[in-house]
Each structure stands twice: as C-alpha cells, then as structure tokens.
Short mmCIF file of C-alpha atoms in Angstrom, two decimals:
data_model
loop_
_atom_site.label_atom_id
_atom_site.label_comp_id
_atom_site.label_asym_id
_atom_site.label_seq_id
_atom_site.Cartn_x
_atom_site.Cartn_y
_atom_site.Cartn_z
CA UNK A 1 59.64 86.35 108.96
CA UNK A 2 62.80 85.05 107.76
CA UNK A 3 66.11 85.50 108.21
CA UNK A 4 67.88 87.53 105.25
CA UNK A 5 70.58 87.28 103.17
CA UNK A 6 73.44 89.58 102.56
CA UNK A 7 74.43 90.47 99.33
CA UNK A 8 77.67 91.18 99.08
CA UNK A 9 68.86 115.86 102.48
CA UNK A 10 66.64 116.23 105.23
CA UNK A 11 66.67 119.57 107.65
CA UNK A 12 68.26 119.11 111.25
CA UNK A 13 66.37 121.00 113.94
CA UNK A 14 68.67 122.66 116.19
CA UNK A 15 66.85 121.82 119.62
CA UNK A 16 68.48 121.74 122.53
CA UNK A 17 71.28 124.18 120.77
CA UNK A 18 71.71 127.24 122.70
CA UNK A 19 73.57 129.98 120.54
CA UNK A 20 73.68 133.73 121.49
CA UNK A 21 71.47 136.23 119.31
CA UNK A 22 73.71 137.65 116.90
CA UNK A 23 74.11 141.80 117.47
CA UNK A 24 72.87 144.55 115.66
CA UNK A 25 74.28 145.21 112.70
CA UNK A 26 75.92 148.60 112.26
CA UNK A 27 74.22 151.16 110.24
CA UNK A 28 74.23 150.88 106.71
CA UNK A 29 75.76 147.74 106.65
CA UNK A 30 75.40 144.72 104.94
CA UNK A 31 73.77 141.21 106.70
CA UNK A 32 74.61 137.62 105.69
CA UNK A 33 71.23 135.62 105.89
CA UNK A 34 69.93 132.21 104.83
CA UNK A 35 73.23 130.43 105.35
CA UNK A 36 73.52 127.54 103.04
CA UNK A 37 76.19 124.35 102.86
CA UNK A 38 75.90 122.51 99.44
CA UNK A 39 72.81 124.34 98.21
CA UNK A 40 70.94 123.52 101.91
CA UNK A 41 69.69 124.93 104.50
CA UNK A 42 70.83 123.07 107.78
CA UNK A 43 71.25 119.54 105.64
CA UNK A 44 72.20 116.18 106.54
CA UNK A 45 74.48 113.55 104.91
CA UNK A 46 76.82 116.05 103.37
CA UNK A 47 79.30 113.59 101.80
CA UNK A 48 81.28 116.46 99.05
CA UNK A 49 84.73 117.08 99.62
CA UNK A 50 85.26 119.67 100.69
CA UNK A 51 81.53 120.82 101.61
CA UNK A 52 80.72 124.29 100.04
CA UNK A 53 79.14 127.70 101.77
CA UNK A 54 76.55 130.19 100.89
CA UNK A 55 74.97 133.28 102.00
CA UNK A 56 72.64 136.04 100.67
CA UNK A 57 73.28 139.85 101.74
CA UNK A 58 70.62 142.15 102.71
CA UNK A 59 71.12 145.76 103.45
CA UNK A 60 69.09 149.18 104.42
CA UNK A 61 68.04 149.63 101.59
CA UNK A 62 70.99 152.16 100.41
CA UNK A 63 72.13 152.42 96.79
CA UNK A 64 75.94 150.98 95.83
CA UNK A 65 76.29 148.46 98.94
CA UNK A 66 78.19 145.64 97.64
CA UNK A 67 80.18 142.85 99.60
CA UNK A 68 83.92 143.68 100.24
CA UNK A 69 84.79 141.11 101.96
CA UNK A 70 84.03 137.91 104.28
CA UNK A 71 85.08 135.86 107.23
CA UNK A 72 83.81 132.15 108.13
CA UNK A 73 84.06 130.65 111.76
CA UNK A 74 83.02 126.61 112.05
CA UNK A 75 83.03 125.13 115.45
CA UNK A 76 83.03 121.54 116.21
CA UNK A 77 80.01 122.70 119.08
CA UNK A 78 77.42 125.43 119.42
CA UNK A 79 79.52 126.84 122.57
CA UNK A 80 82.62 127.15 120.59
CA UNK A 81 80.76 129.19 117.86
CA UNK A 82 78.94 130.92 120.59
CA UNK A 83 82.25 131.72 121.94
CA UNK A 84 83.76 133.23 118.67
CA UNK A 85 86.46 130.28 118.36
CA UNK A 86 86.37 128.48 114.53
CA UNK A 87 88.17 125.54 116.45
CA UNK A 88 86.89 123.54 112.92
CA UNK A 89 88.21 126.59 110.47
CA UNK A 90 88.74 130.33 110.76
CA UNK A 91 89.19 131.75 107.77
CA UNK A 92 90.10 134.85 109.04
CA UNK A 93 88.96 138.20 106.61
CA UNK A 94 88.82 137.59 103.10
CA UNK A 95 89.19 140.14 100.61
CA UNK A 96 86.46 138.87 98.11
CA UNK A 97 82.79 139.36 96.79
CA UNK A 98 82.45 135.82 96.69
CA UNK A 99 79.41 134.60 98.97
CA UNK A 100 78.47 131.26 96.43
CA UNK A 101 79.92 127.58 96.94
CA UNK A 102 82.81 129.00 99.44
CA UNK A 103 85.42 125.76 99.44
CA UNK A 104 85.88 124.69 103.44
CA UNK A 105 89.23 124.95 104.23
CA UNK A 106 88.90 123.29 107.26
CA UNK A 107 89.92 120.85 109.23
CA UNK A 108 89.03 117.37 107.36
CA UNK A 109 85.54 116.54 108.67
CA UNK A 110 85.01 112.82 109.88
CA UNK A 111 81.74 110.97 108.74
CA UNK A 112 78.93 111.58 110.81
CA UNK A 113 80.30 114.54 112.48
CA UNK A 114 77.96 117.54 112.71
CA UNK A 115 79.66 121.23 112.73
CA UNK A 116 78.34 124.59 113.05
CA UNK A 117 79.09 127.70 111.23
CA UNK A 118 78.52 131.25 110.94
CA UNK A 119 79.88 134.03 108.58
CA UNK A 120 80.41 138.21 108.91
CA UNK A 121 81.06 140.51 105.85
CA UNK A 122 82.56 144.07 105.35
CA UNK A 123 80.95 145.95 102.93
CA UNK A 124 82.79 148.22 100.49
CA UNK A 125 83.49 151.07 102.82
CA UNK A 126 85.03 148.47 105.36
CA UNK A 127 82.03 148.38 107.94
CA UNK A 128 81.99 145.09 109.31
CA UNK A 129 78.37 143.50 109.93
CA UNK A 130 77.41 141.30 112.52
CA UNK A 131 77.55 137.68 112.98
CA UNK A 132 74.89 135.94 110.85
CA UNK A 133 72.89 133.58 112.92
CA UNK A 134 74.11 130.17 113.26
CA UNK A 135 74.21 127.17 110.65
CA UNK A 136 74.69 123.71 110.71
CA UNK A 137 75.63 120.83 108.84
CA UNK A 138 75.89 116.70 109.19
CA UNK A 139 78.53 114.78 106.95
CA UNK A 140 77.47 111.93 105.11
CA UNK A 141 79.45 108.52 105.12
CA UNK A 142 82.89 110.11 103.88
CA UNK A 143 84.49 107.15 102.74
CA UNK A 144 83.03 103.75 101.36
CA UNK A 145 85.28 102.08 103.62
CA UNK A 146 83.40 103.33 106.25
CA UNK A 147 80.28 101.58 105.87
CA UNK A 148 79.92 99.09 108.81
CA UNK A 149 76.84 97.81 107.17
CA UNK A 150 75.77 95.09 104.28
CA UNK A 151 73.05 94.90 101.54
CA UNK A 152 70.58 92.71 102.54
CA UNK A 153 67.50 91.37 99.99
CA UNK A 154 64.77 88.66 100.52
CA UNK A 155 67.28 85.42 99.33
CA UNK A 156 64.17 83.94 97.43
CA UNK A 157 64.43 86.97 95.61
CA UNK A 158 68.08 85.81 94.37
CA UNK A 159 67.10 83.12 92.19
CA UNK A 160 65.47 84.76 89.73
CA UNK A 161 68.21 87.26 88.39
CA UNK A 162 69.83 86.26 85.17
CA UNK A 163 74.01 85.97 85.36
CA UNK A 164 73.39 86.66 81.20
CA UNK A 165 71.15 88.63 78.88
CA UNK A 166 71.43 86.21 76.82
CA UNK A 167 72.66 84.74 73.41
CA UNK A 168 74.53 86.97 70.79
CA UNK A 169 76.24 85.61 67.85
CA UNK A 170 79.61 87.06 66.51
CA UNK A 171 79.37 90.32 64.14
CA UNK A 172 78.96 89.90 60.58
CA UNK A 173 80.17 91.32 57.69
CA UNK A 174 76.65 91.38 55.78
CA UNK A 175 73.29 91.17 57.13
CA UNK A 176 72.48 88.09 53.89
CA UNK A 177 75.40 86.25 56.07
CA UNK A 178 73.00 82.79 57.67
CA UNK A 179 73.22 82.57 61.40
CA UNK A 180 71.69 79.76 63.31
CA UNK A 181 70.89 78.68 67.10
CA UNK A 182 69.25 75.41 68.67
CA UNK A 183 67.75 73.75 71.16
CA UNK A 184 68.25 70.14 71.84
CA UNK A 185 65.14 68.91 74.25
CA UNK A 186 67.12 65.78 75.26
CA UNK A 187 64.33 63.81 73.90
CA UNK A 188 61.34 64.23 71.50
CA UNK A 189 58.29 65.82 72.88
CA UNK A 190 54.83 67.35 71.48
CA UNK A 191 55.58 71.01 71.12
CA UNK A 192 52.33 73.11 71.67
CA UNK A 193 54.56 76.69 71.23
CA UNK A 194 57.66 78.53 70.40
CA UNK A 195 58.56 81.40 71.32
CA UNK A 196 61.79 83.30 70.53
CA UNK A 197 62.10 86.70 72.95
CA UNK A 198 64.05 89.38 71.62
CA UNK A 199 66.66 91.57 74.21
CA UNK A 200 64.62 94.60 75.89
CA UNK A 201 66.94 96.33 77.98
CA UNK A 202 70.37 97.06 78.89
CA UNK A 203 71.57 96.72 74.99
CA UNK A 204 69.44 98.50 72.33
CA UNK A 205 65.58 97.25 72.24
CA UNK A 206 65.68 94.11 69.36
CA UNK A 207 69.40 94.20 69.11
CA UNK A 208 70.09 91.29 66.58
CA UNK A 209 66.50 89.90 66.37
CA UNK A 210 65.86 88.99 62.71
CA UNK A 211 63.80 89.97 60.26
CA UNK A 212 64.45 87.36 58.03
CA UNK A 213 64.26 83.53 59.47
CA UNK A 214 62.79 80.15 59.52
CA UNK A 215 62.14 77.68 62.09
CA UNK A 216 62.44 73.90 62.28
CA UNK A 217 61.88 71.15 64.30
CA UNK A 218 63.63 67.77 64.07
CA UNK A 219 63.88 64.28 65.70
CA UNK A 220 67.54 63.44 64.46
CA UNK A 221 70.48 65.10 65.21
CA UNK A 222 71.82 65.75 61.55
CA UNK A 223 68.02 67.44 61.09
CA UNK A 224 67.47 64.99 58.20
CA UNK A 225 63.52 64.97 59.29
CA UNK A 226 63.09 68.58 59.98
CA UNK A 227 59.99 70.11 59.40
CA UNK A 228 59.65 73.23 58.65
CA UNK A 229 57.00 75.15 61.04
CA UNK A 230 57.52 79.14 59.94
CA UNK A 231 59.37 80.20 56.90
CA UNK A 232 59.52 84.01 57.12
CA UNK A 233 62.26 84.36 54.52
CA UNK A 234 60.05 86.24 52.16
CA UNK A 235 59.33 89.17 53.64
CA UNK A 236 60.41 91.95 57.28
CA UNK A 237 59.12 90.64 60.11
CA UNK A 238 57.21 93.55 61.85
CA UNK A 239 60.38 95.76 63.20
CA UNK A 240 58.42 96.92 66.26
CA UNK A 241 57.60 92.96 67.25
CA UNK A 242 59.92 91.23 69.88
CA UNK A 243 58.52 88.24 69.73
CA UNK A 244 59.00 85.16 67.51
CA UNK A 245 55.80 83.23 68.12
CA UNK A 246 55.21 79.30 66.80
CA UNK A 247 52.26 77.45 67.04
CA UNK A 248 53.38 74.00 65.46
CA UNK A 249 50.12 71.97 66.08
CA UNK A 250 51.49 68.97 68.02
CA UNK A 251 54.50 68.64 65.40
CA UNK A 252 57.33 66.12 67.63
CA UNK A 253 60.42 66.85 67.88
CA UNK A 254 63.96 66.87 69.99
CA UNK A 255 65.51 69.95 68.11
CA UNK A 256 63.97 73.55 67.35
CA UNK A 257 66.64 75.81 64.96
CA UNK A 258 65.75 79.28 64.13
CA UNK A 259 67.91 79.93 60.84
CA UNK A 260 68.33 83.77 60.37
CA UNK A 261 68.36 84.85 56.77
CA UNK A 262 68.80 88.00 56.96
CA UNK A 263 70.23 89.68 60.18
CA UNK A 264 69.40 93.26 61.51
CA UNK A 265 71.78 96.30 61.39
CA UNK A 266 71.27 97.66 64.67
CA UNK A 267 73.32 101.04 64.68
CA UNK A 268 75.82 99.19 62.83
CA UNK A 269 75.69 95.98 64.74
CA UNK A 270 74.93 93.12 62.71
CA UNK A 271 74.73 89.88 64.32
CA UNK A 272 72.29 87.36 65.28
CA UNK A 273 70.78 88.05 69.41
CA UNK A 274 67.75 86.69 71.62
CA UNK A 275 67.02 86.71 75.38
CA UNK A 276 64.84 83.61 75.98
CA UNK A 277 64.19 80.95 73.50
CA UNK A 278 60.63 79.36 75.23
CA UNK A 279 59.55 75.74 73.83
CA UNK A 280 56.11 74.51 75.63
CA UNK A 281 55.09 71.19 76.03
CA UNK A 282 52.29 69.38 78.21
CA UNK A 283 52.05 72.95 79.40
CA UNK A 284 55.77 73.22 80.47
CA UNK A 285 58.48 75.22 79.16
CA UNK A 286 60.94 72.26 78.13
CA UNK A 287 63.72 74.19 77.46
CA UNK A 288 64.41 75.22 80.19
CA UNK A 289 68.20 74.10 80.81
CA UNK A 290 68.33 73.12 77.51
CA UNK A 291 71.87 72.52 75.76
CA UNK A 292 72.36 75.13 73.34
CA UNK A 293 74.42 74.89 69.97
CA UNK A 294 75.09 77.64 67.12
CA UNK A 295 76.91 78.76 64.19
CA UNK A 296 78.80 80.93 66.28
CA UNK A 297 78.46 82.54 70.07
CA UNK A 298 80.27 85.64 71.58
CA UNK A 299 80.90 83.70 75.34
CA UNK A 300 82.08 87.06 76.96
CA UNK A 301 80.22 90.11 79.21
CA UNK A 302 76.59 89.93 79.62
CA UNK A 303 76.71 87.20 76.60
CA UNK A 304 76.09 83.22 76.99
CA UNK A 305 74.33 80.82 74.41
CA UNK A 306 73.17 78.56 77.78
CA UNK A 307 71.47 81.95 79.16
CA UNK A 308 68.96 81.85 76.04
CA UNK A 309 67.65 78.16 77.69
CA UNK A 310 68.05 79.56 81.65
CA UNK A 311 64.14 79.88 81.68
CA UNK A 312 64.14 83.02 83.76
CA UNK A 313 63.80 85.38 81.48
CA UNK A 314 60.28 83.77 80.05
CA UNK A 315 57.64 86.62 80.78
CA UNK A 316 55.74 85.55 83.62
CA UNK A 317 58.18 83.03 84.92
CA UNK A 318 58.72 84.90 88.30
CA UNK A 319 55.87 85.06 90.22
CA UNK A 320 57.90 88.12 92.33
CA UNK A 321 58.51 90.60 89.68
CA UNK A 322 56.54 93.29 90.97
CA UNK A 323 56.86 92.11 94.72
CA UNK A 324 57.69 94.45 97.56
CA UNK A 325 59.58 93.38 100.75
CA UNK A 326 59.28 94.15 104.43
CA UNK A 327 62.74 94.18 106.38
CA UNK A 328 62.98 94.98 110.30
CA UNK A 329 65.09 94.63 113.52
CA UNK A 330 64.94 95.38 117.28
CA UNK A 331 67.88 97.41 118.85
CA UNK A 332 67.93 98.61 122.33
CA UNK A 333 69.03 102.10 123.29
CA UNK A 334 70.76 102.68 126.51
CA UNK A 335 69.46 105.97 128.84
CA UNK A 336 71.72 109.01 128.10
CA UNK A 337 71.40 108.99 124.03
CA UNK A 338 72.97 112.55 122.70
CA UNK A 339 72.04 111.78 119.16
CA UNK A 340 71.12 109.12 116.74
CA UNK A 341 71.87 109.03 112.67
CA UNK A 342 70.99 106.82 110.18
CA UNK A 343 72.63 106.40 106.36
CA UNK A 344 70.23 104.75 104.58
CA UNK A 345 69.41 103.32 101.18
CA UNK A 346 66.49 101.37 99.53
CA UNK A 347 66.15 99.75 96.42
CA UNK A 348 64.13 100.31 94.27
CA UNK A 349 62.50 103.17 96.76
CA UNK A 350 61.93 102.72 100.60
CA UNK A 351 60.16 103.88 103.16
CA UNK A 352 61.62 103.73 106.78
CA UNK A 353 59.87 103.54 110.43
CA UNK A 354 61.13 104.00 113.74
CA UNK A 355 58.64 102.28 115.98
CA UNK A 356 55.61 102.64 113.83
CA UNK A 357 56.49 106.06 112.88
CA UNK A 358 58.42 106.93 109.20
CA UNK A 359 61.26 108.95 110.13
CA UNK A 360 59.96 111.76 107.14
CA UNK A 361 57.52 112.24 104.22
CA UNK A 362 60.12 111.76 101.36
CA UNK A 363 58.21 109.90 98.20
CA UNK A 364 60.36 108.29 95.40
CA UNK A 365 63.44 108.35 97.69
CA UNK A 366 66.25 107.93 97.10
CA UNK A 367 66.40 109.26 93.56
CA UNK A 368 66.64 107.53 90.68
CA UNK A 369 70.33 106.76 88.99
CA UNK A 370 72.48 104.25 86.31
CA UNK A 371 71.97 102.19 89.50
CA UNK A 372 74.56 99.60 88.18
CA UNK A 373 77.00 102.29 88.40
CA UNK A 374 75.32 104.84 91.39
CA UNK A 375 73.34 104.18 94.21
CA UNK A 376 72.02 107.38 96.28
CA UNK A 377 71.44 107.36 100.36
CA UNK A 378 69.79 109.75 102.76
CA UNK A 379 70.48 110.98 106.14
CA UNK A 380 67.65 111.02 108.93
CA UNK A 381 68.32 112.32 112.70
CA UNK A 382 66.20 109.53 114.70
CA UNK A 383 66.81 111.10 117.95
CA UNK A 384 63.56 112.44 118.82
CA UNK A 385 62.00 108.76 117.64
CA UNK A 386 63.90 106.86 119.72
CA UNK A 387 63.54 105.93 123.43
CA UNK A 388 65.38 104.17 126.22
CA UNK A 389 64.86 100.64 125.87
CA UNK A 390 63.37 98.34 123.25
CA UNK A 391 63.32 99.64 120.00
CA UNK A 392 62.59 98.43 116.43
CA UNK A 393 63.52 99.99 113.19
CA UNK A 394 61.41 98.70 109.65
CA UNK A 395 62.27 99.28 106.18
CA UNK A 396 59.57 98.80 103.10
CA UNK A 397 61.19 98.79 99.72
CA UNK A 398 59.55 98.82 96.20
CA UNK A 399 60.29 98.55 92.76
CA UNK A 400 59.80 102.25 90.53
CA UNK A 401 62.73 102.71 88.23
CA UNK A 402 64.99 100.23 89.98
CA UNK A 403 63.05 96.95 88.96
CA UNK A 404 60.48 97.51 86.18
CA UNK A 405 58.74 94.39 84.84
CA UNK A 406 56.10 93.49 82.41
CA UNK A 407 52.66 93.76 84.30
CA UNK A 408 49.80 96.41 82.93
CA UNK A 409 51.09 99.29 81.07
CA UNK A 410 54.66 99.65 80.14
CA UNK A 411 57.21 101.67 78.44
CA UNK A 412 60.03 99.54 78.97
CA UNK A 413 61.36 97.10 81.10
CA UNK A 414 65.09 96.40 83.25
CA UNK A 415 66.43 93.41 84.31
CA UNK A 416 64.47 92.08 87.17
CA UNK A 417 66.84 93.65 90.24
CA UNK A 418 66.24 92.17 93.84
CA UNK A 419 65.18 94.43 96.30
CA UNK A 420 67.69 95.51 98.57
CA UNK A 421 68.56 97.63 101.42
CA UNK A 422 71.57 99.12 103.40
CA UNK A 423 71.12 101.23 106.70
CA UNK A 424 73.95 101.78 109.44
CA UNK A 425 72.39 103.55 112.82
CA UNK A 426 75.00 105.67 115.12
CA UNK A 427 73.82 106.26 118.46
CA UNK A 428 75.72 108.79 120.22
CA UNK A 429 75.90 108.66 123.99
CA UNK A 430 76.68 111.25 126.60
CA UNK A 431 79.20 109.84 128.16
CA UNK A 432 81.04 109.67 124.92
CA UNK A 433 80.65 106.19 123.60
CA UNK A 434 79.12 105.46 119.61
CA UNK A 435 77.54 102.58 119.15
CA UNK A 436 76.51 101.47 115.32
CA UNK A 437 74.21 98.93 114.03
CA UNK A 438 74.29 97.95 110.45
CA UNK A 439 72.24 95.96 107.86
CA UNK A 440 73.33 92.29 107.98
CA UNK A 441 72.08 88.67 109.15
CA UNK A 442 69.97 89.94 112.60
CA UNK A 443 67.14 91.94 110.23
CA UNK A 444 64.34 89.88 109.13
CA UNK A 445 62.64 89.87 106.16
CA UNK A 446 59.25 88.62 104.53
CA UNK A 447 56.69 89.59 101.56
CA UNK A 448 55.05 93.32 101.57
CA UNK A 449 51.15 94.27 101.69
CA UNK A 450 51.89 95.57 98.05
CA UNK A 451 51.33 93.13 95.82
CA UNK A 452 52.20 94.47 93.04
CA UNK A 453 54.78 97.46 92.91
CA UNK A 454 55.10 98.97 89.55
CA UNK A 455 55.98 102.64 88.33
CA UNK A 456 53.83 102.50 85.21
CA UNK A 457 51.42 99.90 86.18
CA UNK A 458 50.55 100.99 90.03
CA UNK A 459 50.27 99.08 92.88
CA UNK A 460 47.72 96.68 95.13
CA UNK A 461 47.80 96.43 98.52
CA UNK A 462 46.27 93.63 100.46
CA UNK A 463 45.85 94.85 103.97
CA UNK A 464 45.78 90.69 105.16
CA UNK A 465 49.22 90.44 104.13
CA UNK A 466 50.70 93.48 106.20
CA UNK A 467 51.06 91.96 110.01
CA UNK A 468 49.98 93.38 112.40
CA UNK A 469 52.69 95.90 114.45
CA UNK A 470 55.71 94.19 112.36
CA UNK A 471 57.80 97.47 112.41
CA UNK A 472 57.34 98.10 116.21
CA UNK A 473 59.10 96.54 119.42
CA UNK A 474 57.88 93.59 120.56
CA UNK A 475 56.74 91.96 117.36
CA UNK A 476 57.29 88.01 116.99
CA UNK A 477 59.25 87.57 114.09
CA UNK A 478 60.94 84.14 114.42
CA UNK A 479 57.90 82.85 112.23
#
C-alpha cells in the first residue's frame, strides 16, 4: 500500500447504563413516551445548535386529556438523571402544550459529549405524570475548528482533476458576432482526428458550443494555406450533439481554428465555450499542452483558454475514473477503554471496518449534497468492536453522485472528484484520559476490488485485487 496524501445517525445502545424504572403513573394521567432529540431516537452526531426535544403522550384512554404543561431534566451521567439532578439543564415546570422540537436551554454541550435526558408532564387538571424512561443523545463535531483530522485521497488520484472547465470567450452582443479559438501544435503533424468537446457539467450542458462553425487546418502562422476540413456554416448543428468530430484524412498541419459563425444563446448567454479541444496524431492526442490563442478569452473563475489543451478532460484519458480506493491504519487501544467514537466521512460513499467487521449496514452513506459547498458525516460508537491491543480501522470509498464519469449508461456526468476521506477516533478511558486519532499521513492507501464504481453504470469487482485481511491487525502494508 502506499502512503497517502492529505488534501488540504446511528442508534446508541445504552449497555452498561443502569437507570431506575420510572414509577407508575398516577391515574388518569398523561405519559411522555418515545423520547426524541432532533427527530431521533437515541442518535449520534447531533451537531444543531441548540439540539431539539420530542415526546408523544399517551393516556387511559379518557376523553379531553391534553398536555398542560412540561418539565425536562438532562444529566451529564445516567446516575445524575437517576438521581433527579438536570446538572446539564433543568427546566423546571413549563406552562406549555408544546412537546415538538423543545430548544435545549442548557448548558452549551461540548463535541463528543453524550447526555441523558428525561421529561414529566402535567396534564390539564395539574396531575403530574411520571418520569418518562430515559433518553440519550451524542453531539456531533460542534465546531469545524475542532476537527483534529485531514482529508486524505490516493495522490495518483490528484493529477487528473482539472484547475479549469475550460475555455469561454467574452459575451456577445449578437449570436452572427465571429468568434474564433486555436491550437498551435508547435510543429506540423498528420492529423488523423479532431475533436472539439462541449462543457457537460457544472455550467449549463453545451453552454456556448456552436451551431454554426468551420474548421481549418494550416501550416503558416498567418493561415495563408489553410484548408478547410468542415464547413458547417449552412445549416444547426444537431443541438443535442456535444461533440465536434473531424476526420481530415491525413491533411498536415501546425494550426487547427474552429471559427464560430453563429454562437448559441444559452439562457441568454451568448458567447463562444468548449471543454477539451482533442487533435490525434500517430495515435496521440497532440494537443495536449498546446498554446492556445483566440479572438477573445474570459481568464477568470472556472475559465482558462490553456485548460481547453490540458488533455484531461479527453473522455477516456483517465484510466481511474470509475476507480474505488482502499484506505486503512493500525491503532492500539490501551486496557480500561470507557467508550470509543468516530466522525466520519467518505467521498463519494464509504464503507467502514473495525477489524474486519463494518461498524453498521448504512448503503449510500453519507448522503448526497452540492458537495462543493456541503459535505455530510456520520457518527458510529466502536466500543463494542474494539479490543485491548492491536487494532486496525479500514475505509472503502466509491464514486455514486460524488464522481460520475462516462462509462456504460449515463445521465450526466461531474467533474472527475478524487476520492477522499476524513475520520477522527476518540477513545475514552476510565481513568479519564481522551485520546484521538485522525485521518492524515500514517493511513495507507491503494486501489479497491471494484473496478469500476459507477451509480448509473454499476460496478465490477475483481476478488484478486482485494488483499487478503487488509482491514484487520496485523496486515503488511509497507508494500
């Protein structure tokens, strides 16, 4: 394996929690049951501010019972709840029939911390019920700042994402206003195809491709020898087409101009726009770092003339597009662990071991977002997975909405993402120490079983390429 790079709500069983049985509720009174925090039952990774509480009422059955009021302990332990002391918040009694999304009014709550609550009501005739049974709840990572942990991604995975989308031209007035962009080879060469790729995603689908153009190839700078090799100034080129194919039988050349005629009003954008401009030669894509000139270029945001010449963008081009990754580490765990957390996030999805064994059955997680804007985590209690000793944690991330690339069936396709992952582990200790282990230069990282990861296309696995124990303790992974 090698060494990677850095880049830059489940339920919580309450074992081991000893809490009283809650009394009898007086005749004719109303119970609080199913105790929710955010919407949950019990959850994990509760990162709102301030958390909010729910409870249903049931009742014997008597006509008119209604809520008259409510009062909310939350205890920083089960003994303190136990013991009737809200050392977190006591909201003392309430005069309200409010039982959904109750603000805490608590004490602030610290990330990681886990609390536990309980709630009592009066019903309209002032009979107080009893305690509800107990409920608990684990914050999330409160504040970003927090994070003691790093995204971390294959680095081979690195060189294929595109600093650009590519080429865009200033707006026009008209869409009969000429627009032009060239390649200069750096020397003459055989051209066996052109291609000119239109923009797919992130701007509007064929923003600025034309449907009016021609295309010529030249030996001399001034273009005084150009030959023309497609003249589509006549007619639309098919509007649902993103590709600008040219098959110029061995014509020679050093410079290939596409001349737009007639531009496209895309939503009231009219300008001249392509991704990729592909020229192939001896079976080689020889623009590829090509110097790029035009009649004009917007050289700001996702926009660059030298982008449309990068050579990453070319379909098939990146022989990872629909990889997967494998990412793992050892950690020992010293006797006397009280509990053990882990924030975690996988991009596209992930699935995450603990010795051998995924820490839950969540598919498709975490959900899917703008994930240049948002990027969702989960909570897991590893406690019961992990043991004195050695110990080794794996991650396996995919693609799904996060990285979606031509391969099979599509319906559209992103900019090619790296996978990436960021985890931070707390291991809490009885005699009061934390220690926390983060994402960064000690995981290890190499190519998935799935060898081809793709939310409208499917996947392959290739069982030869998954090693053998890779996500348990023990494994060899200096290789």
């Amino acid at each position: 394996m090698k060494v990677i790079w850095k880049v830059g709500v489940a339920l919580l069983a309450l074992a081991g929690a000893s809490f009283p049985a809650p009394p009898t509720a007086a005749a004719g009174s109303l119970r609080p049951v199913d105790l929710r925090c955010d919407w949950m039952v019990n959850p994990l990774g509760v990162d709102s501010t301030p958390p909010r509480l729910s409870w249903k009422l049931q009742g014997d059955g008597n006509r008119g019972l209604k809520q008259g009021a409510w009062q909310v302990l939350v205890a920083s332990s089960p003994e303190a709840l136990g013991g009737g002391e809200g050392d977190l918040w006591d909201s003392g009694r309430v005069e309200s029939a409010e039982q959904l999304h109750v603000p805490y009014r608590g004490r602030p709550l610290r990330s990681s911390e886990q609390v536990f609550w309980k709630v009592r009501v009066w019903d309209g005739e002032g009979r107080a019920s009893a305690w509800s049974a107990p409920g608990t709840w684990t914050m999330g990572v409160v504040d970003p700042g927090e994070w003691q942990a790093s995204w971390i991604t294959d680095p081979d995975l690195l060189q294929w994402t595109r600093s650009h989308l590519g080429y865009r031209s200033e707006e026009a007035d008209s869409t009969d206003t000429r627009k032009w962009i060239q390649v200069d080879l750096g020397a003459p060469h055989p051209i066996e195809r052109i291609r000119f790729l239109g923009l797919r995603h992130t701007v509007g689908e064929r923003l600025g491709f034309p449907p009016r153009f021609e295309v010529a190839v030249a030996s001399r700078a001034d273009l005084s020898d150009a030959r023309m090799v497609m003249d589509q100034t006549g007619e639309d080129f098919n509007q649902w087409v993103n590709t600008i194919e040219v098959r110029p039988d061995g014509v020679r050349g050093r410079y290939v101009r596409l001349t737009a005629t007639k531009l496209r009003d895309f939503e009231g954008q009219v300008c001249l726009a392509l991704s990729q401009i592909e020229v192939v030669s001896g079976g080689e894509n020889v623009a590829a770092g090509a110097a790029v000139t035009a009649s004009d270029s917007l050289e700001e945001g996702p926009w660059s003339a030298a982008a449309v010449t990068d050579g990453i963008g070319v379909p098939g081009t990146n022989p990872r597009a629909n990889d997967t990754i494998l990412l793992r580490r050892d950690l020992e765990v010293r006797p006397g662990l009280r509990r053990a957390l882990v924030h975690v996030s996988g991009l596209g999805h992930y699935e995450m071991t603990v010795n051998g064994r995924r820490v839950d059955q969540g598919l498709m997680t975490p959900g899917w977002t703008a994930y240049d804007r948002v990027a969702l985590y989960d909570t897991h209690d590893l406690t019961a997975q992990l043991r004195p000793g050695s110990n080794a944690v794996g991650l396996l991330l995919g693609n799904t909405m996060y990285n979606v690339q031509a391969g099979r069936y599509l319906k559209f396709i992103s900019p090619f993402r790296p996978l990436m992952a960021i985890a931070q582990i707390r291991l809490e200790y009885e005699d009061g120490s934390v220690e926390t282990i983060g994402t960064d230069g000690d995981w290890r990282v190499t190519s998935g079983p799935i060898v081809f990861s793709n939310v409208f296309g499917g996947e392959d696995y290739d069982a030869r390429r998954e090693p053998a124990g890779w996500d348990g303790p023990g494994f060899d992974d200096s290789s």
